[in-house]
Short mmCIF file of C-alpha atoms in Angstrom, two decimals:
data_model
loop_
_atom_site.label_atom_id
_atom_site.label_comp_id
_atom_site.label_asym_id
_atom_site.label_seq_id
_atom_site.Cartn_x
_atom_site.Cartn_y
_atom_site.Cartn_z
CA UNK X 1 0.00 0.00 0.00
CA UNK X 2 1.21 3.04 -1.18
CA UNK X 3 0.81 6.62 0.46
CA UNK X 4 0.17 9.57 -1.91
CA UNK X 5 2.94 11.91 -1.51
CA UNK X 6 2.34 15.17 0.87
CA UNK X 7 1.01 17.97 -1.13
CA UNK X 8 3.51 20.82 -2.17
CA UNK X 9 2.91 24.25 -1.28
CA UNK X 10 4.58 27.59 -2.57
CA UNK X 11 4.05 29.15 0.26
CA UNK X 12 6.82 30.72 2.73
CA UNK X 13 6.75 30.12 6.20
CA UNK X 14 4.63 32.64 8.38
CA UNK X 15 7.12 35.36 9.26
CA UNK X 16 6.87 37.41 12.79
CA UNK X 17 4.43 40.21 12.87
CA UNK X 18 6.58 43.54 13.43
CA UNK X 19 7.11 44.62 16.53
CA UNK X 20 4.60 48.02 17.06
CA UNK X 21 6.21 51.68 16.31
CA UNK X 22 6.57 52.86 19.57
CA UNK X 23 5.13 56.78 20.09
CA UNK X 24 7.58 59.58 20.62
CA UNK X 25 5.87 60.27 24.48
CA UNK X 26 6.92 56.40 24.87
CA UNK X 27 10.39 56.89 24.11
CA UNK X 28 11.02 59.89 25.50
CA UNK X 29 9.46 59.09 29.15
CA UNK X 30 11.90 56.90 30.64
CA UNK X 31 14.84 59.41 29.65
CA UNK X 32 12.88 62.40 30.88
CA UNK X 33 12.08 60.27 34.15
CA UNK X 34 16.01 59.54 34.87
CA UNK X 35 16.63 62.79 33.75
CA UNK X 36 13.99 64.29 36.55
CA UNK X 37 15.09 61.51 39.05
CA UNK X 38 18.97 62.51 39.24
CA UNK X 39 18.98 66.05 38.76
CA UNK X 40 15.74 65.93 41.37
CA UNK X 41 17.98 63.61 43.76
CA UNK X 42 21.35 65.70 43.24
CA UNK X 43 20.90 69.59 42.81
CA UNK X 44 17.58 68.73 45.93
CA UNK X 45 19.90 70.07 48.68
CA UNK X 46 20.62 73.44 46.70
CA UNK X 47 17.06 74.05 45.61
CA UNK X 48 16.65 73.30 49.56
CA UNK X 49 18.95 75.73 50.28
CA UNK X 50 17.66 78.58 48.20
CA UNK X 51 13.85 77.64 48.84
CA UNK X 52 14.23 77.91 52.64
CA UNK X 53 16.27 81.17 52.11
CA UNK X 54 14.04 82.93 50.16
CA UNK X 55 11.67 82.50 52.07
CA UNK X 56 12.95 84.14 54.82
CA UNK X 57 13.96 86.72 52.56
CA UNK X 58 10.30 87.67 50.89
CA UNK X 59 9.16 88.07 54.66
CA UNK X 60 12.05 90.44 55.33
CA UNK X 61 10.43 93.35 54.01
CA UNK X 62 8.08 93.05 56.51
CA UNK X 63 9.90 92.38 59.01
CA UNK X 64 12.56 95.36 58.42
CA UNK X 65 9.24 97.67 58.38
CA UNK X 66 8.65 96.46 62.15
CA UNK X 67 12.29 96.09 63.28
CA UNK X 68 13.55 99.51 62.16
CA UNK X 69 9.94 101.75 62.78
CA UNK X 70 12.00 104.07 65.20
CA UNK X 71 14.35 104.93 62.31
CA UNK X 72 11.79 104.97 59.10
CA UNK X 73 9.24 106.98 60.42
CA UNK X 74 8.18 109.76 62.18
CA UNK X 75 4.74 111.44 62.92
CA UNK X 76 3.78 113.78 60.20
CA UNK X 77 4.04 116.82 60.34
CA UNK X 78 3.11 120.87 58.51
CA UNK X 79 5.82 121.57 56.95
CA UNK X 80 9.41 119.98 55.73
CA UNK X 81 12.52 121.75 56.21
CA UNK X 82 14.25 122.47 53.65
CA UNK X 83 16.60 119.17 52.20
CA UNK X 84 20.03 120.81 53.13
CA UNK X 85 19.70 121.54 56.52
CA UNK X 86 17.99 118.02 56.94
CA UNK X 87 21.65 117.04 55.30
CA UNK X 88 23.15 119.60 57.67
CA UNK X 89 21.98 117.71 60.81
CA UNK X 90 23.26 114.23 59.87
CA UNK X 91 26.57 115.65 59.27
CA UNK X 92 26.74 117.47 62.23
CA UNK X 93 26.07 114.12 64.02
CA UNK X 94 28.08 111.54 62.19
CA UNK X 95 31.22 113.88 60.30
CA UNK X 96 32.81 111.03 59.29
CA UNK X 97 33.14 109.19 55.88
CA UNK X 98 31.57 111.22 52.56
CA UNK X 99 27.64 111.70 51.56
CA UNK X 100 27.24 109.38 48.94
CA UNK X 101 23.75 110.25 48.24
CA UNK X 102 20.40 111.82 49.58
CA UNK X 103 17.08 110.44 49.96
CA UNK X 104 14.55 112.86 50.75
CA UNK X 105 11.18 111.33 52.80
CA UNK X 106 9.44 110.41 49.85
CA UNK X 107 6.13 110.27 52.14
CA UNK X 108 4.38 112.24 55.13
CA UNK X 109 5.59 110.01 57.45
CA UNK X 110 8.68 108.96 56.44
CA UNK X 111 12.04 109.97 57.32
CA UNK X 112 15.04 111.34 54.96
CA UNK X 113 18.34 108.89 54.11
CA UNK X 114 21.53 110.61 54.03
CA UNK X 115 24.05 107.97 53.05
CA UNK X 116 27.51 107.87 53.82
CA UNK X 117 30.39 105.75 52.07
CA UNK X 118 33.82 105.90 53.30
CA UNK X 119 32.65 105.34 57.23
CA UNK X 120 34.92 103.20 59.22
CA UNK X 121 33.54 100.00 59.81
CA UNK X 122 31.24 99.64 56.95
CA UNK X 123 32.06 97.88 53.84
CA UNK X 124 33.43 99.60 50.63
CA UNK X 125 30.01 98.31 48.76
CA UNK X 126 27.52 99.03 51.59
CA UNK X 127 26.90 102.98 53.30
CA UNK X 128 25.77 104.28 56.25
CA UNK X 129 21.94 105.23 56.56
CA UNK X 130 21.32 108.64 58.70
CA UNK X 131 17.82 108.69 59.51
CA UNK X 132 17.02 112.44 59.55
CA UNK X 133 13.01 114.15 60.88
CA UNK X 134 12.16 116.13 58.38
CA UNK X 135 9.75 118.18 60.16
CA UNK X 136 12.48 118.39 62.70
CA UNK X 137 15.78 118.11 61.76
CA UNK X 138 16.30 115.10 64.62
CA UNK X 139 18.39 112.49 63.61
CA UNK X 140 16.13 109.18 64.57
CA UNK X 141 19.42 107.11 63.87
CA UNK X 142 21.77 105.35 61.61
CA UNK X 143 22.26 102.19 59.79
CA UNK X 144 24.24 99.79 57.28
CA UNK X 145 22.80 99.91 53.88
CA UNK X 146 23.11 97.92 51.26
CA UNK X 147 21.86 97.68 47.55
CA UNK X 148 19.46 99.81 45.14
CA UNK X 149 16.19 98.68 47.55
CA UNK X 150 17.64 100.50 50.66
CA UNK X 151 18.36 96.74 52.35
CA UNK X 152 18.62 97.52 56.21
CA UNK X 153 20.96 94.93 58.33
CA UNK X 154 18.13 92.63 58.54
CA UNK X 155 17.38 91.97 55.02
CA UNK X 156 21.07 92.69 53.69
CA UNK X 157 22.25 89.58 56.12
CA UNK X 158 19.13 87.63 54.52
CA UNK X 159 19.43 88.71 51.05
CA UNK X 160 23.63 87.40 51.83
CA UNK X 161 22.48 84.47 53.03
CA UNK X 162 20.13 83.56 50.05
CA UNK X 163 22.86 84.76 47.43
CA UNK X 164 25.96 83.23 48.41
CA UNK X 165 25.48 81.97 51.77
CA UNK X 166 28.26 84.60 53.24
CA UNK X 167 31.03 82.85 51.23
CA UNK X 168 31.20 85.47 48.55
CA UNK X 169 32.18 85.34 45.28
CA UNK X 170 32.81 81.47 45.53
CA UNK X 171 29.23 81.00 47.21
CA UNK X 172 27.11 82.47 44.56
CA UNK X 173 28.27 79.16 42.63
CA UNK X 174 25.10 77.54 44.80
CA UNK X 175 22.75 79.64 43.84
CA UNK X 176 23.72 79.58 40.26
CA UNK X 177 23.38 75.72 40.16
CA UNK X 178 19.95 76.24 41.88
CA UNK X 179 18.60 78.38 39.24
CA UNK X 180 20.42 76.70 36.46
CA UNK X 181 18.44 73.67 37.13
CA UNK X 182 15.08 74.66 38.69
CA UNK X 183 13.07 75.14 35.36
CA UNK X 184 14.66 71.61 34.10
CA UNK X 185 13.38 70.12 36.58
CA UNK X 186 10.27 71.91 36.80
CA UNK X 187 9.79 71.30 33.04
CA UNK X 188 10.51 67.31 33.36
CA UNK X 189 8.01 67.07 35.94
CA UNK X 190 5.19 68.58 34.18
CA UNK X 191 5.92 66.52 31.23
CA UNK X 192 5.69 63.12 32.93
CA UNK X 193 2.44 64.43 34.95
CA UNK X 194 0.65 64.91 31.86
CA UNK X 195 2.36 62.04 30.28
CA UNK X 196 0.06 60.21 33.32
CA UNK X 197 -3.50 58.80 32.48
CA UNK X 198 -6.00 61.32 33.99
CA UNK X 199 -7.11 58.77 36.53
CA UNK X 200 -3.57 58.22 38.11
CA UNK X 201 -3.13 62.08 39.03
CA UNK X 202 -5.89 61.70 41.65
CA UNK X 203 -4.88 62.34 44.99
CA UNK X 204 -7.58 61.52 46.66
CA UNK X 205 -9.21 58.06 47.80
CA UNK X 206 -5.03 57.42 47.89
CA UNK X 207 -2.47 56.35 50.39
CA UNK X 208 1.60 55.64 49.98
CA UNK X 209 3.55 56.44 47.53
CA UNK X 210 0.76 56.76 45.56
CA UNK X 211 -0.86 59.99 47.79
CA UNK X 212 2.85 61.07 47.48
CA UNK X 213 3.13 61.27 44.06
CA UNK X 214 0.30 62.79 43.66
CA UNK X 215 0.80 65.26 45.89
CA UNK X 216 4.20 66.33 44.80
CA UNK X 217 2.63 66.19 41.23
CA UNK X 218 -0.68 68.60 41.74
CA UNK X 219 1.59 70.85 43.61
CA UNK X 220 4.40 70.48 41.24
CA UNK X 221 2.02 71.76 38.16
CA UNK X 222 0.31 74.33 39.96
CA UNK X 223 3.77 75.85 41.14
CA UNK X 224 6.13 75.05 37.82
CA UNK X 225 5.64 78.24 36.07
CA UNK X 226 6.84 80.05 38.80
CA UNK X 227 9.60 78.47 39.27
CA UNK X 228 10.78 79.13 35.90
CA UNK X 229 10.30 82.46 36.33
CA UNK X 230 11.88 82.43 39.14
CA UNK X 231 14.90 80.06 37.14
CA UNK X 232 15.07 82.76 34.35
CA UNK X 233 15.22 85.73 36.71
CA UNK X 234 17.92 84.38 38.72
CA UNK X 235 20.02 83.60 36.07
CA UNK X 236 20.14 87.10 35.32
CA UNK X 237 22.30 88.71 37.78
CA UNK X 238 24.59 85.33 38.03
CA UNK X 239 28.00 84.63 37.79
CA UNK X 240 28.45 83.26 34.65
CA UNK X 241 25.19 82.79 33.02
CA UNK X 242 24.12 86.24 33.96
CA UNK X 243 27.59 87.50 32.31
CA UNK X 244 26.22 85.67 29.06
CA UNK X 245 22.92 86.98 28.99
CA UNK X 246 24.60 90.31 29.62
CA UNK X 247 27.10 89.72 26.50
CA UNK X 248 23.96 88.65 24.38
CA UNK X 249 21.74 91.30 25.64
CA UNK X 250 24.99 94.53 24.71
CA UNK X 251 25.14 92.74 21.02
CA UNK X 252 21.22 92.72 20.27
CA UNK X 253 21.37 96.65 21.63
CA UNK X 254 19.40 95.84 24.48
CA UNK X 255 21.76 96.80 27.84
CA UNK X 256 20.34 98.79 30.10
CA UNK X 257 21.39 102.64 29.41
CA UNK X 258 22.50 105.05 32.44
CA UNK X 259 22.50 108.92 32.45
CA UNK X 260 25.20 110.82 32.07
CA UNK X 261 26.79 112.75 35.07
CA UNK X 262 29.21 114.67 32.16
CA UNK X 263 28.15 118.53 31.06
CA UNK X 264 26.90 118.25 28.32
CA UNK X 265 25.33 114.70 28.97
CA UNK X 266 25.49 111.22 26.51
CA UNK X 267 24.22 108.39 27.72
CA UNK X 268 26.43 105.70 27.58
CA UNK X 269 26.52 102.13 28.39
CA UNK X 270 25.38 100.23 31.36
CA UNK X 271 28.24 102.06 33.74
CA UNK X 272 27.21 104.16 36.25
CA UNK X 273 27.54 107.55 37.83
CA UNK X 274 29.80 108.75 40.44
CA UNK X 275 29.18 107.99 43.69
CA UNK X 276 29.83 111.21 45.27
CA UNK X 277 33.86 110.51 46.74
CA UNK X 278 35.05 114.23 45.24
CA UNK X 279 32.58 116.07 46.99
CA UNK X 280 30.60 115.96 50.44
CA UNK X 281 26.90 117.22 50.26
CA UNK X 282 26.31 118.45 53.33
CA UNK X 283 25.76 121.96 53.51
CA UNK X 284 25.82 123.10 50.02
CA UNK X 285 22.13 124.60 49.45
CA UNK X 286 22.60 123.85 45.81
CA UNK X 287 20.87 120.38 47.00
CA UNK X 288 17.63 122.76 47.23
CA UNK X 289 18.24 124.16 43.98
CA UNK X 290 19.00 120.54 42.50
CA UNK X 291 15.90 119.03 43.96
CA UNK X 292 13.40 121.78 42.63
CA UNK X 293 15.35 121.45 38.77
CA UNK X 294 14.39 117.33 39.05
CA UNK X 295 11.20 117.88 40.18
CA UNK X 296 10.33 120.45 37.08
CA UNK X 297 10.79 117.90 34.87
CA UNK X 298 8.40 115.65 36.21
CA UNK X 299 10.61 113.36 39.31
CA UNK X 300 8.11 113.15 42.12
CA UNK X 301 8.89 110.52 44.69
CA UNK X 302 10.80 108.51 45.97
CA UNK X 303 13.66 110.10 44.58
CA UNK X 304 17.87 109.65 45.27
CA UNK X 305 20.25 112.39 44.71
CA UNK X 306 23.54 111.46 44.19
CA UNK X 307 26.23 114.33 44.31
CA UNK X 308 28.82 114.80 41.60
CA UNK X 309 31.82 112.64 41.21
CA UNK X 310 34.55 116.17 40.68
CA UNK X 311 34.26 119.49 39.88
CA UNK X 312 33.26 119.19 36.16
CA UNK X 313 30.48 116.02 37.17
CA UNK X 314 26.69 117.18 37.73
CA UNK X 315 24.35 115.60 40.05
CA UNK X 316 21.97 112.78 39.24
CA UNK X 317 18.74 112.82 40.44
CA UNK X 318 16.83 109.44 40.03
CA UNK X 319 13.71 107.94 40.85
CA UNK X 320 13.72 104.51 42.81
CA UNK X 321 10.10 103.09 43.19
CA UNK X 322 10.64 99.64 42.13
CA UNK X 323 7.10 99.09 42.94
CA UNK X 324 3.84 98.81 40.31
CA UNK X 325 4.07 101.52 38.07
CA UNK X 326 7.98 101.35 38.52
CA UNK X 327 9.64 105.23 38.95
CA UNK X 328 13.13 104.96 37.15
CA UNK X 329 13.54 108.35 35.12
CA UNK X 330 16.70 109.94 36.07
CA UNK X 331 18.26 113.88 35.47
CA UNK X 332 21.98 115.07 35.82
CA UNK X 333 21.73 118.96 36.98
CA UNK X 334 24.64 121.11 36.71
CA UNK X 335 24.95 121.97 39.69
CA UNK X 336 26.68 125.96 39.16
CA UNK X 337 23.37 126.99 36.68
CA UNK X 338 21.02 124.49 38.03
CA UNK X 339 19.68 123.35 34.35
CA UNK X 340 19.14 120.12 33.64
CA UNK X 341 22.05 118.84 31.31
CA UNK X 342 20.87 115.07 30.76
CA UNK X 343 17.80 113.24 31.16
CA UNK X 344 16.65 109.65 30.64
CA UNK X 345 13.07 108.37 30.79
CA UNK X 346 11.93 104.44 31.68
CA UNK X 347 9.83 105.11 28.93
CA UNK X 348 12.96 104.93 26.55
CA UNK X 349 14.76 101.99 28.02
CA UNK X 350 15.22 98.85 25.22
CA UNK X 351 12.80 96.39 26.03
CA UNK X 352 15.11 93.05 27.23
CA UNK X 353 16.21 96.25 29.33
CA UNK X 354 12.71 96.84 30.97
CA UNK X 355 12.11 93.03 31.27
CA UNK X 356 15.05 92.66 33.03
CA UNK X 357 14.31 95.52 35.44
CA UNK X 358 10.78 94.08 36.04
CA UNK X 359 11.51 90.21 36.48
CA UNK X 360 14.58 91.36 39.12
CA UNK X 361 12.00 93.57 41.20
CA UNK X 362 9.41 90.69 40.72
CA UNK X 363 12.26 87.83 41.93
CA UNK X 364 13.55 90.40 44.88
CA UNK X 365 9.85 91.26 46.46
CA UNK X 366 9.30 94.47 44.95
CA UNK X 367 7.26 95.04 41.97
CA UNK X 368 3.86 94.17 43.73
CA UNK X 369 4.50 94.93 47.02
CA UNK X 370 2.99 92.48 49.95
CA UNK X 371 1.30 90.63 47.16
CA UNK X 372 4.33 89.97 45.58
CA UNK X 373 6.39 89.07 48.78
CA UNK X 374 3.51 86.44 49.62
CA UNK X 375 3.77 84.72 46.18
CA UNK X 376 7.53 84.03 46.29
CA UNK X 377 6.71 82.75 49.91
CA UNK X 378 4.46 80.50 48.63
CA UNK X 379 6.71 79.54 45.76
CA UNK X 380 9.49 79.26 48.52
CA UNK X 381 7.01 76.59 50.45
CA UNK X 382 5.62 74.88 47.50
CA UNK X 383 9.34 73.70 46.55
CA UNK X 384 10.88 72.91 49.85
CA UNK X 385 7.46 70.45 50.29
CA UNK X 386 8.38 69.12 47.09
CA UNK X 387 12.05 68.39 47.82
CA UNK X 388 10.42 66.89 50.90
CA UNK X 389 7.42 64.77 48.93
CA UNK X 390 10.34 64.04 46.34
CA UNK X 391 13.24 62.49 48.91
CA UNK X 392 9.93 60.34 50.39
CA UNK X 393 9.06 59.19 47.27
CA UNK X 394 12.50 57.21 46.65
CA UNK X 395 12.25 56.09 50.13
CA UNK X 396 8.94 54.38 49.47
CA UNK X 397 10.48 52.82 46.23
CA UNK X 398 12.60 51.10 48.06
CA UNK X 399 9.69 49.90 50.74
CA UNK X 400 10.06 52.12 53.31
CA UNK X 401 13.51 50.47 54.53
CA UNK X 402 16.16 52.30 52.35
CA UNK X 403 16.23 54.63 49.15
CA UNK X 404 15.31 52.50 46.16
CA UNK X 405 17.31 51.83 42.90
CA UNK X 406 17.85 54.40 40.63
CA UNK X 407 15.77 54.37 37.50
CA UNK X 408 17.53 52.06 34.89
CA UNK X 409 19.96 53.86 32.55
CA UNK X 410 20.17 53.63 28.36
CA UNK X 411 16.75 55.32 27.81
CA UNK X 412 18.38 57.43 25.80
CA UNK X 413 19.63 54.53 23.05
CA UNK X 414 15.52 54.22 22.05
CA UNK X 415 15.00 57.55 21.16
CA UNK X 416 15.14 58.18 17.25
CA UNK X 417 17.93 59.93 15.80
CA UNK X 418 15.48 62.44 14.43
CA UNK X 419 14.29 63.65 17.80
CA UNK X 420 17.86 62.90 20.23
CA UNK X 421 20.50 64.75 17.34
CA UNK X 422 18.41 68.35 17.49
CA UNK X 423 17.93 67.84 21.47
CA UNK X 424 21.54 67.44 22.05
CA UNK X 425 22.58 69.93 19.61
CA UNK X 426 19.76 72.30 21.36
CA UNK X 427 21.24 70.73 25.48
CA UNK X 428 25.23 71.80 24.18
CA UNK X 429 23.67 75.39 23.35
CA UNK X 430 21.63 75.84 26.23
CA UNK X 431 24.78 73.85 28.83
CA UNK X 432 27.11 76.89 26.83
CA UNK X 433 25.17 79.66 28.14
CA UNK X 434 24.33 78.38 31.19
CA UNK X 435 27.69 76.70 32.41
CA UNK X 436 26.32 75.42 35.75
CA UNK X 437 23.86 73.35 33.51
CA UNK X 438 26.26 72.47 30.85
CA UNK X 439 29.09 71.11 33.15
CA UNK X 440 27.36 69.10 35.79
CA UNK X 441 24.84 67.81 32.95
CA UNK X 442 28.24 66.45 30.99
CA UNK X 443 29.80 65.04 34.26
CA UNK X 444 26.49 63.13 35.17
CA UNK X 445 26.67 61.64 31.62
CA UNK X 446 30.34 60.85 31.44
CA UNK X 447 30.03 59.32 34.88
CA UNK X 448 26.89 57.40 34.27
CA UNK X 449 28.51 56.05 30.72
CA UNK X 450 31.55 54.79 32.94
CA UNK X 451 29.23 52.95 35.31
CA UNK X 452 27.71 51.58 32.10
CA UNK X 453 30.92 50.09 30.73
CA UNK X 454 31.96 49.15 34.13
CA UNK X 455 28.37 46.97 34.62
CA UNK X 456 28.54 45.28 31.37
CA UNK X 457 31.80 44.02 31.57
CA UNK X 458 31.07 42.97 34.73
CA UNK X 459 28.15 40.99 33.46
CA UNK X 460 29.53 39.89 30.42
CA UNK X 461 32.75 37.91 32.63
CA UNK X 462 29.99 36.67 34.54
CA UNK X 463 28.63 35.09 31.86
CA UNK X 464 32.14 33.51 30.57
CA UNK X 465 32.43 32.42 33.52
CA UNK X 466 29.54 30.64 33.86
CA UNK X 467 29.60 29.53 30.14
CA UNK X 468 32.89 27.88 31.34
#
């Protein structure tokens, strides 16, 4: 008995289905997780640092206003002396050291500044405050002053503290790295919130890790664009990022101009007047004359005067509200005629100029007031509970006995070449300008490749040696 033979078929075997195209939000998850998870876990204690900091600085302002009552204010009285004997009187009781500059009581019950440099005792880049009645002529008292906003002791130890953490030049380095990073991580954590389904954001009906993350997620959104306001306005006055945007800001014509204390005027550059060394203030009633000329031409108050550098210098009168509408016109007087030989109006700054002005007086407390010194508080809270919520979440990973493993590396080897060559093209540019991204972004990745190489070989003699 035969058997017919098996039937022939031109058919190919079956071959595999294709694996599915994986989504662009699928790739790029996992690297924007490590990416959150490591510069979340390292630059923490700096953001920490600067949160808890700032806080204490936004509630300064406050604070100073209580602290130093005696020496800002005074009941209000008829009529204000005239400005040079109010001068007259805080020279008469503190001759020492040069008047730097005059600020007349810019309200009924306020008192007039005179400020001294040169005072033994008091740093080069800080003055001494005479607090001067101007009803009376009484001199209330004197203080250290430091910076543009009139910082008393209080807030110029605070605003220290937040900056550079008393270590000068070397300790602004911290709060560099702190701003340098705050809106990348701020940015990576949005992105893998709304990378979450809708129902896994909930926070309530939740418990563990779970309540955790979603608590350091709804807070996280809510907060992240100011932090990268705050990120972007820190980075202005830095070390070596703010240098850069400085640089950029000069070649696109957009520096911030200064009036000219010259006869003749020309504004020029973003260097400043003279700060009043060459000749002392105090008695001259030319300061009369001088205040009258600026307020002709439209400077009401607050105002500084700040007398001339030499003989051929004029004064410069300049406004200093940095509060909503912001007062920053400015006038050089000559100060033999009493004309006004320069002027320059707000109005005519560039506008990277006026931005700049606004989102420093907006990171510093000042541009609206209380309101604005209660939002950076919050700000200040929202990230230190973060940190907080962040540090626990890791702890839970790890099941509430120890920190748990960091989030596998090589993410980055899925992502198409189309999406990771213009993202590290667009990372080198951005880690130029902003060196204290740049460098420790480059370190992590140098170091983290080394572990790599060092694992795999590891593994791979492993597996020799069990092959043999």
């Amino acid at each position: 008995m035969s058997t017919a033979p098996a039937p022939t078929t031109d058919a190919s075997p079956q071959s595999a289905a294709p694996a599915p195209a994986r989504s662009v939000r699928s790739v790029l998850r996992p690297l924007i997780l490590r990416l959150h998870f490591y510069a979340g876990v390292l630059v923490a204690p700096f953001l920490l640092v600067a949160a808890t900091t700032g806080l204490l600085y936004a509630a300064s302002f406050q604070a100073e206003k209580i602290l130093y009552a005696h020496e800002l204010t005074v009941p209000a009285g008829d009529h204000k002396l005239p400005l040079s004997e109010q001068v007259a009187a805080a020279r008469k009781a503190h001759p020492e050291g040069t008047v730097s500059a005059v600020r007349p009581s810019p309200e009924a019950d306020a008192t007039t500044r005179v400020l001294l440099s040169g005072v033994p005792g008091v740093g080069p880049d800080h003055s001494l405050a005479v607090f001067v009645d101007p009803y009376t002529a009484k001199v209330r008292g004197s203080l250290e002053q430091y910076g543009s906003t009139g910082a008393l002791p209080l807030r110029t130890w605070l605003d220290g503290l937040h900056g550079n953490l008393h270590l000068g030049e070397s300790g602004r380095l911290y709060s560099e790295l702190a701003a340098s990073w705050l809106w990348v991580i701020a940015g990576g954590g949005l992105a893998l919130w709304f990378g979450r389904r809708r129902a896994q954001r909930k926070v309530r009906g939740t418990s563990g890790r779970r309540r955790t993350l979603g608590l350091h997620g709804t807070v996280g959104v809510w907060a992240a664009v100011g932090f990268v306001f705050l990120s972007a306005t820190g980075l202005t006055w830095s070390t070596y990022a703010g240098a850069n945007i400085d640089t950029l800001r000069t070649a696109l014509h957009q520096a911030t101009p200064s009036i000219s204390a010259a006869a003749g005027g020309d504004h020029g550059g973003h260097h400043g007047s003279g700060t009043g060394a060459g000749k002392d203030a105090a008695t001259p009633r030319e300061l009369d004359t001088i205040l009258a000329a600026a307020r002709a031409e439209g400077l009401d108050d607050p105002v500084e005067i700040v007398p001339p550098a030499d003989a051929s210098s004029a004064y410069v009168v300049k406004q200093i509200q940095r509060s909503w509408p912001e007062k920053q016109d400015a006038v050089a007087v000559d100060p033999a005629s009493g004309k006004v030989v320069d002027e320059l109006r707000f109005a005519d700054y560039p506008l990277l100029a006026k931005l700049t002005r606004w989102g420093i007086d907006a990171h510093t407390g000042t541009l609206f007031g209380l309101v604005n010194q209660i939002a950076l508080m919050a700000l200040a809270l929202s990230l230190i509970l973060l940190i907080v919520w962040g540090y626990r979440m890791w702890w839970l990973r790890g099941r509430a006995s120890a920190f748990g493993r960091p989030i596998p590396r090589g993410a980055w080897q899925h992502v198409p070449p189309q999406i990771l060559v213009p993202a590290l093209a667009t990372v080198a540019v951005l880690g130029y300008f902003v060196p204290l991204l740049g460098i420790p972004l480059a370190v992590f990745i140098a170091v983290d490749a080394l572990l790599g190489e060092i694992a795999h070989r590891k593994g791979r003699r492993t597996r020799d040696g069990q092959v043999a």
